[in-house]
Each structure stands twice: as structure tokens, then as C-alpha cells.
Amino acid sequence: MSVSARPGWMEKPRPLTQAAKVLALATVVLLVCVPFLVIVSTSLASTQEVVDNGGWVLWPSEPTLDAYRDIFDGGIVTHALGVSVGVTVAGTLLSLACTVTLAYALSRPGVFGGRPVLLLVLFTFLFPPGMIPSFLLVKELGLLDSYASLVLPVLVNVFNLVVLRGFFQSIPEELYEAARLDGAGDWRVLVSVVLPLSKAALAVVGLFYAVAYWNSWFYASLYLESDHWPLQQVLRTYVVAGAGLTDATTGEATVTAPQTVQMAVLVIATVPILLVYPFLQKYFTKGVLTGAIKS
Amino acid sequence: MLPGVAYFLLFHYGALVGNVIAFKEYVPFDGLWGSPWVGFGNFRRMAEDGAFWDAVLNTLWIAVLQLVFYFPVPLGLALLLHTLTWSTVRRFVQSVAYLPHFISWVIVVALFQQVLGDTGLLNSGLSGAGLHTVDIIGDPDAFKPLVVAQVIWKDAGWGTIIFLAALAQVDEQQYEAAAIDGAGPWRRFWHVTLPAIRPVVVLLLIMRLGDILSVGFEQMLLQRDAVGPQAAEVIDTFVYHQGIVGGDYGFAAAAGLFKGLVGALLVYAANKVAHRLGEQGVYR
């Protein structure tokens, strides 16, 4: 516990102000945490308890993993989970590779065509192409119903590009010069000097990409047949739009209440984010700021 | 560098060129280039379409509501967090507040349904207490406040980052000097804190203005069916339903192009105004 000392010139806060602050902050924390708690609890509750309670449970009296067992018995959700993981991993790696190389090229002074390319890229931020032309393009390229349609159209994100470029530019010029004197070419400089120094920025940008791929459902609904859907789109159909969960969804006859299965799918869709989040959280401010200051 | 450039050329500029479809009558058999030209016909149709203007009106309404009710929240929260001297608590609250930003809209909407839906947390509480239940999710009149509340829940915490950064850059000595000169907390806030974050506030306002015609496409699309297009249709969902669902590509692209042009113009105008006011703006 670190209580940083109040500077000498600052007056002691009044108890009333202090209480108001605590109240406000506690409200913020509760507003975020309670919905998550309800979802996790409901997914763990027994069918009887959920029915008795009218559809949700704040704290299960006898936690059971029935809902999760149903889901992982193979069926739409199991398959969708695989799709989501695959698209997220492959997409993030591809996006990072393309963003890093482009950002590196744009961060070095005197690269041939650097300035026009930068303007070209920034212009797309101001004037995005629009939904219909993008859709028709994917269609004409023959990417309909392929997983590539979830990745290629959103391969490089301008904001992430600007963040990385800013970070690369903040690396001292002396390091580049030293590497050059040692006879390192562009690739060598990038791999052995720039990337190891940019771990924080890479972590943040990687997280942004991964979250975007993991959370995306709209492109899937546009471009894919329903038996290829990723998790979020399945979630949309069965939880938000309220389509009934049939036996096909979970692989075998459902014995659990529909709510618990829905909540279990929600949990599965959220957990990966909750898992990576704490590890990357400390980099946020740093990563976001380099981007904000440069743009 | 090449893969990245190729991506932008193909998927941004390629698609940008695809906007010619707005001036054509799309015939699937003839493809994008073979379809016949119709000049400004799609735009004329758009101007006469009542549903389109309803969508524009909804968009502007939601944007204004967000500006008034959402925009001050992250600023206020940042100011509150900034005054905390207990850094453990501060970091904890920050971590919790950022979190919803990383949750997908599908999950956020599902969460709100669970809490506010007709069989949700709130209503089972109400009926348990013998009171009338309220159907917030399905009520068209409640839709606009609902979506603003969702945006606040999801992104207000994340929005504090940039304000906190601006606040962190204020020189501690300025506060000290002001305090020694006899300025109380409120005077210090007015004369030191506010001027320090003014450029960031202006910058974010400009960016919001440019984005004013894009209010949460995914968010609206997910909930449009529950309350109907009257309340929930915005320009983006209008484009989606006319084009992708209805197959009227030329017409939908015209509406999309209209939105893009107005948006770009707004950023340009807002930036000009910012310069007039002596601020930095988004670009020079």
C-alpha cells in the first residue's frame, strides 16, 4: 500500500468532499463489476435456482459447470470458439507484421516515397471508403465465405500505425547510427534494435488488434455462412437476438436452463480479454500517448 | 513497407474508387463497372426519401445527446482521479474503469439486456417488491437515453486516459505557487488545471464533430430490431439495410458517400474554427 504524501502546500481535504469522492468512485467500480458478477454467477447456477430466481442469480448457492459441459460437447459454440481463436491469432500476427514494417519505413527519414505514402495513409483516416464499396470489393475479389474476409479488409489500422511510428521515432538516432556502423541492414536494425526496444508499444498495438479481431462480428455476418461464424456472431444470434438454443447449438440434449447456457457463452467470449488485460494494462497509457501526441 | 502500402491501395483506395457505384444503378449480373450510369439519380432519390432524413435526424439527436451527456463524464472522472493522492486506489479504479472498453458491443448489449430487460435484474427486483415493471430495452422512447448510457458505461473510463495524461503534464510547481499566493482549491482548478487541459478538450471536441454522423453502427444495428427503425435507424444502419440487406447498392452507396463528405467537411471546418480561436487543432 503506497500512500503518496500530500504536498505541504495542499490543504487537508474536508471530510464531506472526501466522502463524496469515495462514493463516486465506489459507484464507478460497482457499475462495472456487478453485471460481470451476475453473468458469471448465472452461468454457474443450477437450472432450478435460475428458474426460481426469474432468470438470473447474483450468487449461486450450489455452483455447477453443467452449462459449460453442454457447450463444450461439440456443436456450434465449440466450432465458433475455434474460428474466433484462429482468426484472432492469425489476424493479429499478420496485422502486426504489416503494421510494423510500414510504420518502420515511415518512421525513418529519407525513405523513398515516405511523405506521399504517409499522406495517403492519413487521408484514409479522414475519409473512410464506406460500407457498400468495401462490401462490393470483397465480393468482387471472391473473398466471400472465406476467413480471409475477416482479416484482409481490416489488416492495418491507421491509429495503431501512428502509435508505432511515433514510438519508433522516439528511439534515439544514435542507436540507429551505431547499428549502421556495425554493418546492419534495414531488416537487421528492425529486428535486433528497434523491435526489442518497442516491446511496450508492440504489446499495446498487438492487444488492440487482438481485441478487435476477437470482438468482431459484423464482418462475419456480412461475409460468412452461418456454419463458419465466430463466437461473437453466434453470441449475437443466440443471446442478443434471442434465437432459441437448440440441441444443435450445444451438441446434445440441453438439460440446463437457457439462461445459464447463454451466460456461459458470454463468459467464454469475455474471459480471454480478462486474461490478457492485467498483463498489458500497464502499457496502455504509454502506448496510447505516443500515438496521441504525434497525431 | 510493401504489404502495408498494398493493403491501403487495395482496401482503401480500391474501395474509395468503388464509390462510383453511387452514380450507377447496380446490376449484379453486369458487375460494378458494367452497370449503367444514372448520374445524380441516387442522390435525388435520397433527398426525397423520408426514411433517410429520419435516419439523419436520429443520428444528429444521438450525437447531440452524447455530446451533452457523454462528453463531460470522462473529463469529470479524470479530474476526480487526478485529485486522488492514494495511488493504489487510483490505479485500481483506473483498471476497472478501462475494462469495459475492451468488451464487444455484442456483450455490452447482452449485459444491458440482462440488467434492464423485461426479465432482467431491475425488473425482477421491481416485481419482487410488488411494483410495476418497466421495459427499457423494448421502449422506443427510452432508446436514445439507453444508447447514451451504454456508451458512457463502455467508454467513459477509457476516455479518461487522455485527460489524465494532460493533467499529469501540469507542472506541480504551478499549483504550489498558486497555493502560496493564497489560491484555494477552486481557484487553482480554474487558473491552473483548466488552462492546462483546454487544448485536449478542444482537440477531442473537433474529433467528435467530425465523427458526428457516425454514432455507434454496431450498437444501433444490434438493438434496432428491438425498438424498430423509427427510433434506432441512423445513417450507417440505413446504408446497411438499403444496400446489404435490400440489395440497392447504388442508393446505399450514395447515402454513405454523403455521410463521408459531410464528415470530412465538418472536420475541416472545426479545425479552421479551432485555429481562429488560437488552438492547435488536429492538423495544421
Coordinates of C-alpha atoms in Angstrom, one line a residue:
Chain A
M1 CA 0.0 0.0 0.0
S2 CA 1.5 3.2 -1.0
V3 CA 0.0 6.4 0.3
S4 CA 1.9 9.1 -1.5
A5 CA 2.4 12.1 0.8
R6 CA 0.3 15.1 0.2
P7 CA 2.5 18.0 -0.7
G8 CA 3.0 20.6 2.0
W9 CA 1.1 23.3 0.3
M10 CA -2.0 21.4 -0.2
E11 CA -4.7 21.8 2.4
K12 CA -6.3 18.8 4.2
P13 CA -9.4 17.8 2.3
R14 CA -12.7 18.2 4.1
P15 CA -14.4 15.0 5.3
L16 CA -17.5 15.8 3.2
T17 CA -15.5 16.2 0.0
Q18 CA -13.6 13.0 0.8
A19 CA -16.9 11.0 1.4
A20 CA -18.3 12.3 -1.9
K21 CA -15.2 11.2 -3.8
V22 CA -15.3 7.7 -2.2
L23 CA -18.9 7.4 -3.0
A24 CA -18.4 8.4 -6.7
L25 CA -15.5 6.0 -7.2
A26 CA -17.3 3.1 -5.5
T27 CA -20.3 3.7 -7.8
V28 CA -18.0 3.5 -10.8
V29 CA -16.4 0.3 -9.6
L30 CA -19.8 -1.3 -8.8
L31 CA -21.4 -0.3 -12.1
V32 CA -18.6 -2.1 -13.9
C33 CA -18.3 -5.2 -11.7
V34 CA -21.9 -6.1 -10.8
P35 CA -23.0 -7.0 -14.3
F36 CA -20.0 -9.3 -14.7
L37 CA -20.7 -10.9 -11.4
V38 CA -24.3 -11.6 -12.4
I39 CA -23.2 -13.2 -15.6
V40 CA -20.6 -15.4 -14.1
S41 CA -22.9 -16.4 -11.2
T42 CA -25.8 -17.2 -13.5
S43 CA -23.7 -19.3 -15.8
L44 CA -22.6 -21.3 -12.7
A45 CA -26.0 -21.7 -11.1
S46 CA -28.2 -24.8 -11.2
T47 CA -31.2 -24.8 -13.5
Q48 CA -33.6 -24.9 -10.6
E49 CA -32.1 -21.9 -9.0
V50 CA -32.2 -19.8 -12.2
V51 CA -35.8 -20.7 -12.8
D52 CA -36.7 -19.9 -9.1
N53 CA -35.0 -16.6 -9.3
G54 CA -36.6 -15.5 -12.6
G55 CA -33.7 -15.8 -15.0
W56 CA -30.6 -14.6 -13.1
V57 CA -28.6 -15.3 -10.0
L58 CA -26.4 -12.9 -8.0
W59 CA -24.6 -15.6 -6.1
P60 CA -25.1 -19.3 -6.9
S61 CA -25.7 -21.5 -3.8
E62 CA -24.5 -24.6 -5.4
P63 CA -22.2 -23.8 -8.3
T64 CA -22.2 -26.3 -11.2
L65 CA -20.4 -26.5 -14.5
D66 CA -23.3 -28.1 -16.4
A67 CA -23.7 -25.2 -18.8
Y68 CA -20.0 -25.3 -19.7
R69 CA -20.1 -29.0 -20.2
D70 CA -23.1 -28.7 -22.5
I71 CA -21.3 -26.0 -24.6
F72 CA -18.1 -27.9 -25.0
D73 CA -19.7 -31.1 -26.0
G74 CA -19.1 -30.1 -29.6
G75 CA -21.6 -28.1 -31.6
I76 CA -21.9 -24.6 -32.9
V77 CA -20.3 -22.9 -29.9
T78 CA -17.3 -25.2 -29.8
H79 CA -16.7 -24.7 -33.5
A80 CA -17.2 -20.9 -33.2
L81 CA -14.7 -20.7 -30.4
G82 CA -12.2 -22.4 -32.7
V83 CA -12.9 -19.9 -35.5
S84 CA -12.5 -17.0 -33.1
V85 CA -9.2 -18.2 -31.8
G86 CA -7.9 -18.9 -35.2
V87 CA -8.9 -15.6 -36.7
T88 CA -7.6 -13.7 -33.7
V89 CA -4.2 -15.3 -33.7
A90 CA -3.6 -15.3 -37.4
G91 CA -5.1 -11.9 -37.9
T92 CA -3.1 -10.3 -35.1
L93 CA 0.2 -11.7 -36.3
L94 CA -0.5 -10.7 -39.9
S95 CA -1.6 -7.2 -38.9
L96 CA 1.3 -6.7 -36.6
A97 CA 3.8 -7.8 -39.3
C98 CA 2.3 -5.4 -41.9
T99 CA 1.9 -2.5 -39.4
V100 CA 5.4 -2.9 -38.0
T101 CA 7.1 -2.9 -41.5
L102 CA 5.0 0.0 -42.7
A103 CA 5.4 2.0 -39.5
Y104 CA 9.2 1.4 -39.5
A105 CA 9.6 2.5 -43.1
L106 CA 7.5 5.7 -42.4
S107 CA 9.5 6.5 -39.3
R108 CA 12.9 6.6 -41.0
P109 CA 13.8 9.9 -42.6
G110 CA 14.6 9.9 -46.3
V111 CA 12.7 6.7 -47.3
F112 CA 11.7 6.9 -51.0
G113 CA 8.1 7.9 -51.2
G114 CA 7.8 8.2 -47.4
R115 CA 5.9 11.5 -47.3
P116 CA 3.3 10.8 -50.0
V117 CA 2.6 7.3 -48.5
L118 CA 2.1 8.9 -45.1
L119 CA -0.3 11.4 -46.5
L120 CA -2.1 8.6 -48.4
V121 CA -2.5 6.7 -45.2
L122 CA -3.6 9.6 -43.1
F123 CA -6.2 10.6 -45.7
T124 CA -8.0 7.3 -45.3
F125 CA -8.5 8.3 -41.6
L126 CA -10.3 11.5 -42.7
F127 CA -12.3 9.9 -45.4
P128 CA -13.1 6.2 -45.0
P129 CA -14.2 4.4 -48.2
G130 CA -17.7 3.4 -46.9
M131 CA -19.5 0.2 -46.3
I132 CA -21.1 -0.5 -49.7
P133 CA -17.9 -0.1 -51.8
S134 CA -15.9 -2.2 -49.3
F135 CA -18.5 -4.9 -49.4
L136 CA -18.6 -4.9 -53.2
L137 CA -14.8 -5.0 -53.3
V138 CA -14.7 -8.1 -51.0
K139 CA -17.3 -9.6 -53.2
E140 CA -15.5 -8.9 -56.5
L141 CA -12.2 -10.2 -55.0
G142 CA -14.0 -13.5 -54.4
L143 CA -13.4 -13.4 -50.7
L144 CA -17.0 -14.2 -49.7
D145 CA -17.3 -17.0 -47.3
S146 CA -13.5 -17.2 -46.6
Y147 CA -11.9 -16.4 -43.3
A148 CA -9.6 -14.0 -45.2
S149 CA -12.6 -11.7 -45.5
L150 CA -12.4 -11.2 -41.7
V151 CA -8.8 -10.2 -41.8
L152 CA -7.7 -8.6 -45.0
P153 CA -10.1 -5.7 -45.2
V154 CA -9.1 -4.5 -41.7
L155 CA -5.4 -5.5 -41.9
V156 CA -3.8 -2.3 -40.9
N157 CA -5.3 0.2 -38.5
V158 CA -4.3 3.8 -39.0
F159 CA -4.3 4.6 -35.3
N160 CA -2.1 1.6 -34.5
L161 CA 0.2 2.6 -37.3
V162 CA 0.6 6.1 -36.0
V163 CA 1.2 4.8 -32.4
L164 CA 4.0 2.5 -33.7
R165 CA 5.5 5.1 -35.9
G166 CA 5.6 7.6 -33.1
F167 CA 7.3 5.0 -30.9
F168 CA 9.9 4.2 -33.5
Q169 CA 10.7 7.8 -33.9
S170 CA 11.2 8.3 -30.2
I171 CA 14.1 5.8 -30.3
P172 CA 17.4 7.8 -30.2
E173 CA 19.0 8.4 -33.5
E174 CA 22.4 7.3 -32.1
L175 CA 21.2 3.8 -31.8
Y176 CA 20.3 3.6 -35.5
E177 CA 23.7 5.1 -36.4
A178 CA 25.6 2.7 -34.2
A179 CA 23.8 -0.3 -35.7
R180 CA 24.5 1.0 -39.2
L181 CA 28.2 1.4 -38.4
D182 CA 28.2 -2.2 -37.3
G183 CA 27.1 -3.0 -40.8
A184 CA 23.4 -3.8 -40.1
G185 CA 20.9 -3.5 -42.9
D186 CA 17.3 -2.3 -42.6
W187 CA 16.0 -5.7 -41.6
R188 CA 18.7 -6.3 -39.1
V189 CA 18.2 -2.9 -37.5
L190 CA 14.4 -3.5 -37.3
V191 CA 14.8 -7.0 -35.8
S192 CA 17.7 -6.6 -33.5
V193 CA 17.5 -2.9 -32.4
V194 CA 14.0 -1.4 -32.9
L195 CA 11.7 -4.3 -32.0
P196 CA 13.4 -5.3 -28.7
L197 CA 13.1 -1.6 -27.6
S198 CA 9.5 -1.4 -28.6
K199 CA 8.0 -4.2 -26.5
A200 CA 5.6 -1.8 -24.8
A201 CA 4.2 -0.4 -28.0
L202 CA 4.1 -3.8 -29.7
A203 CA 2.2 -5.2 -26.7
V204 CA -0.4 -2.4 -26.8
V205 CA -0.9 -2.5 -30.6
G206 CA -1.0 -6.3 -30.5
L207 CA -3.7 -6.1 -27.8
F208 CA -5.7 -3.6 -29.8
Y209 CA -5.6 -5.8 -32.9
A210 CA -6.4 -9.0 -30.9
V211 CA -9.3 -7.4 -29.1
A212 CA -10.7 -6.0 -32.4
Y213 CA -10.5 -9.4 -34.1
W214 CA -11.9 -11.2 -31.1
N215 CA -14.8 -8.8 -30.8
S216 CA -15.7 -8.5 -34.4
W217 CA -19.0 -10.0 -35.5
F218 CA -20.3 -7.7 -38.2
Y219 CA -17.9 -8.8 -41.0
A220 CA -18.7 -12.3 -40.2
S221 CA -22.4 -11.7 -40.5
L222 CA -21.7 -9.9 -43.9
Y223 CA -19.3 -12.3 -45.4
L224 CA -19.7 -15.8 -43.9
E225 CA -22.2 -18.6 -44.0
S226 CA -23.6 -19.2 -40.5
D227 CA -21.8 -22.5 -40.0
H228 CA -18.5 -20.6 -40.2
W229 CA -19.4 -18.0 -37.7
P230 CA -17.0 -16.9 -34.9
L231 CA -18.1 -16.7 -31.3
Q232 CA -19.3 -13.1 -31.2
Q233 CA -21.7 -13.6 -34.1
V234 CA -23.1 -16.8 -32.5
L235 CA -23.5 -14.9 -29.3
R236 CA -25.4 -12.2 -31.2
T237 CA -27.8 -14.7 -32.6
Y238 CA -28.5 -16.7 -29.5
V239 CA -28.2 -14.1 -26.8
V240 CA -28.9 -10.7 -28.2
A241 CA -31.4 -11.6 -30.9
G242 CA -32.8 -14.3 -28.6
A243 CA -32.9 -17.2 -31.0
G244 CA -33.6 -20.4 -29.2
L245 CA -30.7 -22.6 -28.2
T246 CA -31.4 -25.9 -29.8
D247 CA -29.7 -29.2 -29.3
A248 CA -27.5 -28.4 -32.4
T249 CA -26.0 -25.4 -30.6
T250 CA -24.6 -27.4 -27.7
G251 CA -24.1 -30.8 -29.3
E252 CA -26.5 -32.8 -27.2
A253 CA -29.9 -32.5 -25.4
T254 CA -29.8 -29.5 -23.1
V255 CA -30.6 -30.1 -19.5
T256 CA -29.7 -26.7 -18.3
A257 CA -31.8 -23.5 -18.3
P258 CA -31.3 -21.5 -21.5
Q259 CA -30.1 -18.5 -19.4
T260 CA -27.3 -20.4 -17.9
V261 CA -26.1 -21.5 -21.3
Q262 CA -26.4 -18.0 -22.7
M263 CA -24.4 -16.6 -19.8
A264 CA -21.8 -19.3 -20.1
V265 CA -21.3 -18.3 -23.8
L266 CA -21.0 -14.7 -22.6
V267 CA -18.4 -15.7 -20.1
I268 CA -16.4 -17.7 -22.7
A269 CA -16.4 -14.7 -25.0
T270 CA -15.2 -12.4 -22.3
V271 CA -12.7 -14.5 -20.4
P272 CA -9.8 -14.2 -23.0
I273 CA -9.9 -10.4 -22.7
L274 CA -10.0 -10.6 -18.9
L275 CA -6.9 -12.9 -19.0
V276 CA -4.6 -10.8 -21.2
Y277 CA -5.9 -7.5 -19.8
P278 CA -3.9 -7.3 -16.5
F279 CA -0.6 -8.1 -18.2
L280 CA -0.9 -5.4 -20.8
Q281 CA -2.7 -2.8 -18.7
K282 CA 0.5 -1.1 -17.5
Y283 CA 1.5 -0.3 -21.1
F284 CA -1.8 1.4 -22.1
T285 CA -1.1 4.9 -21.1
K286 CA 2.4 4.9 -22.6
G287 CA 1.3 3.4 -25.9
V288 CA -1.8 5.5 -26.3
L289 CA 0.1 8.7 -25.5
T290 CA 2.8 8.3 -28.1
G291 CA 0.0 8.0 -30.6
A292 CA -1.9 10.9 -29.3
I293 CA 1.0 13.3 -29.1
K294 CA 2.2 12.6 -32.6
S295 CA -1.2 12.9 -34.3
Chain B
M1 CA 6.6 -1.4 -46.3
L2 CA 5.1 -3.0 -49.4
P3 CA 2.4 -5.2 -47.8
G4 CA 1.1 -2.3 -45.8
V5 CA 1.0 0.0 -48.8
A6 CA -0.6 -2.7 -50.9
Y7 CA -3.3 -3.0 -48.3
F8 CA -4.1 0.7 -48.3
L9 CA -4.1 0.9 -52.0
L10 CA -6.4 -2.1 -52.4
F11 CA -8.8 -1.9 -49.5
H12 CA -9.0 1.8 -49.0
Y13 CA -8.3 3.4 -52.4
G14 CA -9.7 0.5 -54.3
A15 CA -12.9 0.7 -52.2
L16 CA -12.9 4.5 -52.5
V17 CA -12.9 4.2 -56.3
G18 CA -15.8 1.8 -55.8
N19 CA -17.9 4.7 -54.7
V20 CA -18.6 5.3 -58.3
I21 CA -21.4 2.9 -57.7
A22 CA -23.2 5.8 -56.0
F23 CA -23.6 7.2 -59.5
K24 CA -24.8 3.9 -61.0
E25 CA -27.7 1.6 -60.9
Y26 CA -26.1 -1.6 -59.7
V27 CA -27.0 -4.7 -61.7
P28 CA -25.4 -7.8 -60.1
F29 CA -25.0 -9.5 -63.5
D30 CA -23.1 -6.6 -65.0
G31 CA -20.9 -6.1 -62.0
L32 CA -19.5 -2.8 -60.7
W33 CA -18.1 -1.5 -64.0
G34 CA -20.8 -2.8 -66.4
S35 CA -23.7 -1.3 -64.5
P36 CA -25.4 1.7 -66.2
W37 CA -24.7 5.3 -65.1
V38 CA -27.6 7.2 -63.6
G39 CA -25.8 10.5 -62.8
F40 CA -27.1 12.0 -59.6
G41 CA -30.3 9.9 -59.7
N42 CA -29.4 8.0 -56.5
F43 CA -28.7 11.3 -54.7
R44 CA -32.0 12.8 -55.9
R45 CA -33.8 9.7 -54.6
M46 CA -32.0 10.0 -51.3
A47 CA -33.0 13.7 -50.9
E48 CA -36.7 12.7 -51.4
D49 CA -36.6 9.7 -49.1
G50 CA -38.3 10.4 -45.8
A51 CA -36.7 7.4 -44.2
F52 CA -33.3 8.7 -45.0
W53 CA -34.0 12.1 -43.3
D54 CA -35.4 10.3 -40.3
A55 CA -32.1 8.4 -40.1
V56 CA -30.2 11.7 -40.3
L57 CA -32.3 13.2 -37.6
N58 CA -31.9 10.2 -35.3
T59 CA -28.1 10.4 -35.9
L60 CA -27.9 14.0 -35.1
W61 CA -30.1 13.6 -32.0
I62 CA -28.0 10.8 -30.6
A63 CA -24.8 12.7 -31.4
V64 CA -26.1 15.8 -29.6
L65 CA -27.1 13.7 -26.6
Q66 CA -23.7 12.1 -26.5
L67 CA -22.0 15.4 -26.7
V68 CA -24.0 16.8 -23.8
F69 CA -24.2 13.7 -21.5
Y70 CA -21.2 11.6 -22.5
F71 CA -18.5 14.1 -23.2
P72 CA -18.2 15.6 -19.7
V73 CA -18.1 12.2 -18.0
P74 CA -14.6 11.1 -18.8
L75 CA -13.4 14.7 -18.1
G76 CA -15.1 14.7 -14.7
L77 CA -13.8 11.2 -13.9
A78 CA -10.3 12.2 -14.9
L79 CA -10.4 15.3 -12.7
L80 CA -11.7 13.2 -9.8
L81 CA -9.0 10.5 -10.2
H82 CA -6.4 13.2 -10.6
T83 CA -7.2 14.6 -7.1
L84 CA -6.7 11.2 -5.5
T85 CA -3.4 11.1 -3.6
W86 CA -3.8 7.4 -2.7
S87 CA -2.1 5.8 -5.7
T88 CA -3.1 2.2 -5.1
V89 CA -6.8 3.1 -5.1
R90 CA -6.3 5.3 -8.1
R91 CA -4.7 2.5 -10.1
F92 CA -7.4 0.1 -9.1
V93 CA -10.2 2.4 -10.1
Q94 CA -8.5 3.1 -13.4
S95 CA -8.1 -0.6 -14.2
V96 CA -11.7 -1.3 -13.5
A97 CA -12.9 1.7 -15.5
Y98 CA -10.9 1.0 -18.6
L99 CA -12.1 -2.6 -18.8
P100 CA -15.5 -2.2 -20.5
H101 CA -13.8 -0.6 -23.4
F102 CA -12.4 -4.0 -24.4
I103 CA -15.7 -5.8 -24.3
S104 CA -17.5 -6.2 -27.6
W105 CA -20.8 -4.4 -28.3
V106 CA -22.5 -7.8 -28.5
I107 CA -21.6 -8.4 -24.9
V108 CA -22.4 -4.9 -23.8
V109 CA -25.8 -5.1 -25.3
A110 CA -26.4 -8.6 -23.8
L111 CA -25.3 -7.2 -20.4
F112 CA -27.8 -4.3 -20.6
Q113 CA -30.5 -6.8 -21.6
Q114 CA -29.7 -8.9 -18.6
V115 CA -29.9 -5.9 -16.2
L116 CA -32.6 -3.7 -17.8
G117 CA -34.6 -6.2 -20.0
D118 CA -38.1 -7.2 -19.2
T119 CA -37.0 -10.3 -17.3
G120 CA -33.7 -8.7 -16.1
L121 CA -32.2 -7.8 -12.8
L122 CA -34.1 -4.5 -12.4
N123 CA -37.5 -5.8 -13.3
S124 CA -37.3 -8.9 -11.1
G125 CA -36.3 -6.6 -8.3
L126 CA -39.3 -4.3 -9.1
S127 CA -41.8 -7.2 -9.4
G128 CA -40.3 -8.7 -6.3
A129 CA -41.1 -5.5 -4.4
G130 CA -44.6 -5.6 -5.9
L131 CA -44.0 -2.6 -8.2
H132 CA -44.7 -2.2 -11.9
T133 CA -42.1 -3.5 -14.3
V134 CA -40.6 -1.2 -17.0
D135 CA -39.5 -2.5 -20.4
I136 CA -36.5 -0.2 -21.0
I137 CA -34.9 -2.3 -23.7
G138 CA -38.0 -2.5 -25.9
D139 CA -39.3 1.0 -25.5
P140 CA -38.6 3.3 -28.5
D141 CA -38.8 6.4 -26.3
A142 CA -36.2 5.1 -24.0
F143 CA -33.9 4.1 -26.7
K144 CA -31.8 7.3 -27.1
P145 CA -31.0 7.7 -23.3
L146 CA -30.3 3.9 -23.3
V147 CA -27.7 4.1 -26.0
V148 CA -26.0 7.1 -24.4
A149 CA -25.9 5.2 -21.1
Q150 CA -24.3 2.3 -22.9
V151 CA -21.6 4.5 -24.4
I152 CA -20.9 6.0 -21.0
W153 CA -20.7 2.6 -19.4
K154 CA -18.4 1.2 -22.1
D155 CA -16.1 4.1 -22.9
A156 CA -16.1 6.8 -20.2
G157 CA -13.3 5.1 -18.3
W158 CA -11.2 4.7 -21.3
G159 CA -11.8 8.3 -22.3
T160 CA -10.1 9.5 -19.1
I161 CA -6.7 8.3 -20.3
I162 CA -6.0 11.3 -22.5
F163 CA -7.3 13.8 -19.9
L164 CA -5.2 12.2 -17.1
A165 CA -2.2 12.4 -19.4
A166 CA -2.8 16.1 -19.9
L167 CA -3.3 16.6 -16.2
A168 CA -0.1 14.8 -15.4
Q169 CA 1.9 17.2 -17.5
V170 CA 0.9 20.2 -15.4
D171 CA 3.9 21.4 -13.5
E172 CA 3.4 20.7 -9.8
Q173 CA 5.2 24.0 -9.0
Q174 CA 2.4 25.9 -10.7
Y175 CA 0.0 24.5 -8.1
E176 CA 2.4 25.2 -5.3
A177 CA 3.0 28.8 -6.4
A178 CA -0.8 29.4 -6.7
A179 CA -1.3 27.9 -3.3
I180 CA 1.4 30.1 -1.8
D181 CA -0.3 33.1 -3.4
G182 CA -3.4 32.2 -1.4
A183 CA -5.4 30.5 -4.1
G184 CA -7.8 27.8 -2.7
P185 CA -8.6 24.5 -4.4
W186 CA -11.3 26.0 -6.7
R187 CA -9.1 29.0 -7.8
R188 CA -6.3 26.6 -8.5
F189 CA -8.6 24.4 -10.6
W190 CA -9.9 27.4 -12.5
H191 CA -6.5 29.1 -13.2
V192 CA -4.1 26.1 -13.4
T193 CA -6.0 22.9 -14.2
L194 CA -8.4 24.2 -16.8
P195 CA -6.0 26.1 -19.0
A196 CA -3.8 23.0 -19.0
I197 CA -6.4 20.7 -20.4
R198 CA -8.0 23.1 -22.7
P199 CA -6.1 22.1 -25.9
V200 CA -7.0 18.4 -25.3
V201 CA -10.7 19.2 -24.8
V202 CA -10.8 21.3 -28.0
L203 CA -9.0 18.5 -29.9
L204 CA -11.4 15.9 -28.7
L205 CA -14.4 18.1 -29.5
I206 CA -13.2 18.6 -33.0
M207 CA -12.7 14.9 -33.5
R208 CA -16.2 14.2 -32.1
L209 CA -17.6 16.8 -34.5
G210 CA -16.0 15.0 -37.5
D211 CA -17.5 11.8 -36.2
I212 CA -20.9 13.3 -35.5
L213 CA -22.6 11.3 -38.3
S214 CA -21.1 8.0 -37.1
V215 CA -22.8 7.1 -33.9
G216 CA -22.2 3.5 -33.0
F217 CA -23.1 1.5 -36.0
E218 CA -22.7 -1.9 -34.3
Q219 CA -24.5 -0.7 -31.2
M220 CA -27.5 0.5 -33.2
L221 CA -27.6 -2.5 -35.5
L222 CA -27.7 -4.9 -32.6
Q223 CA -30.7 -3.1 -31.0
R224 CA -32.6 -1.8 -34.0
D225 CA -34.9 -4.8 -34.1
A226 CA -36.0 -4.4 -30.5
V227 CA -37.3 -0.9 -30.9
G228 CA -37.9 -0.5 -34.7
P229 CA -36.3 1.8 -37.3
Q230 CA -38.3 4.8 -36.2
A231 CA -36.2 5.2 -33.1
A232 CA -33.0 3.4 -33.9
E233 CA -32.2 4.0 -37.6
V234 CA -29.0 6.0 -38.1
I235 CA -27.3 6.8 -41.3
D236 CA -25.0 3.8 -41.1
T237 CA -27.7 1.3 -40.4
F238 CA -29.8 3.0 -43.2
V239 CA -26.9 2.3 -45.6
Y240 CA -26.6 -1.2 -44.3
H241 CA -30.3 -2.0 -44.7
Q242 CA -30.8 -0.4 -48.1
G243 CA -27.6 -1.8 -49.5
I244 CA -26.5 -5.1 -48.0
V245 CA -30.0 -6.3 -46.9
G246 CA -32.0 -4.6 -49.7
G247 CA -29.5 -5.0 -52.5
D248 CA -30.0 -1.4 -53.6
Y249 CA -26.2 -0.8 -53.7
G250 CA -26.1 2.4 -55.7
F251 CA -28.6 4.1 -53.5
A252 CA -27.0 3.0 -50.3
A253 CA -23.5 4.0 -51.5
A254 CA -24.9 7.4 -52.3
A255 CA -26.1 7.8 -48.7
G256 CA -22.7 6.5 -47.5
L257 CA -20.8 8.9 -49.7
F258 CA -23.0 11.8 -48.5
K259 CA -22.1 10.9 -44.9
G260 CA -18.4 10.7 -45.7
L261 CA -18.3 14.0 -47.5
V262 CA -20.2 15.8 -44.7
G263 CA -18.0 14.3 -42.1
A264 CA -14.7 15.3 -43.8
L265 CA -16.1 18.8 -44.3
L266 CA -17.1 19.1 -40.6
V267 CA -13.5 18.1 -39.5
Y268 CA -12.1 20.7 -41.9
A269 CA -14.5 23.4 -40.7
A270 CA -14.0 22.6 -37.0
N271 CA -10.2 22.6 -37.4
K272 CA -10.5 26.1 -39.1
V273 CA -12.5 27.4 -36.1
A274 CA -10.0 26.0 -33.7
H275 CA -7.2 27.8 -35.4
R276 CA -9.2 31.0 -35.3
L277 CA -9.6 30.5 -31.5
G278 CA -5.8 30.2 -31.3
E279 CA -5.8 26.4 -30.6
Q280 CA -3.6 23.8 -32.2
G281 CA -6.4 21.7 -33.8
V282 CA -6.0 18.3 -35.3
Y283 CA -3.6 19.2 -38.1
R284 CA -2.1 22.4 -39.5

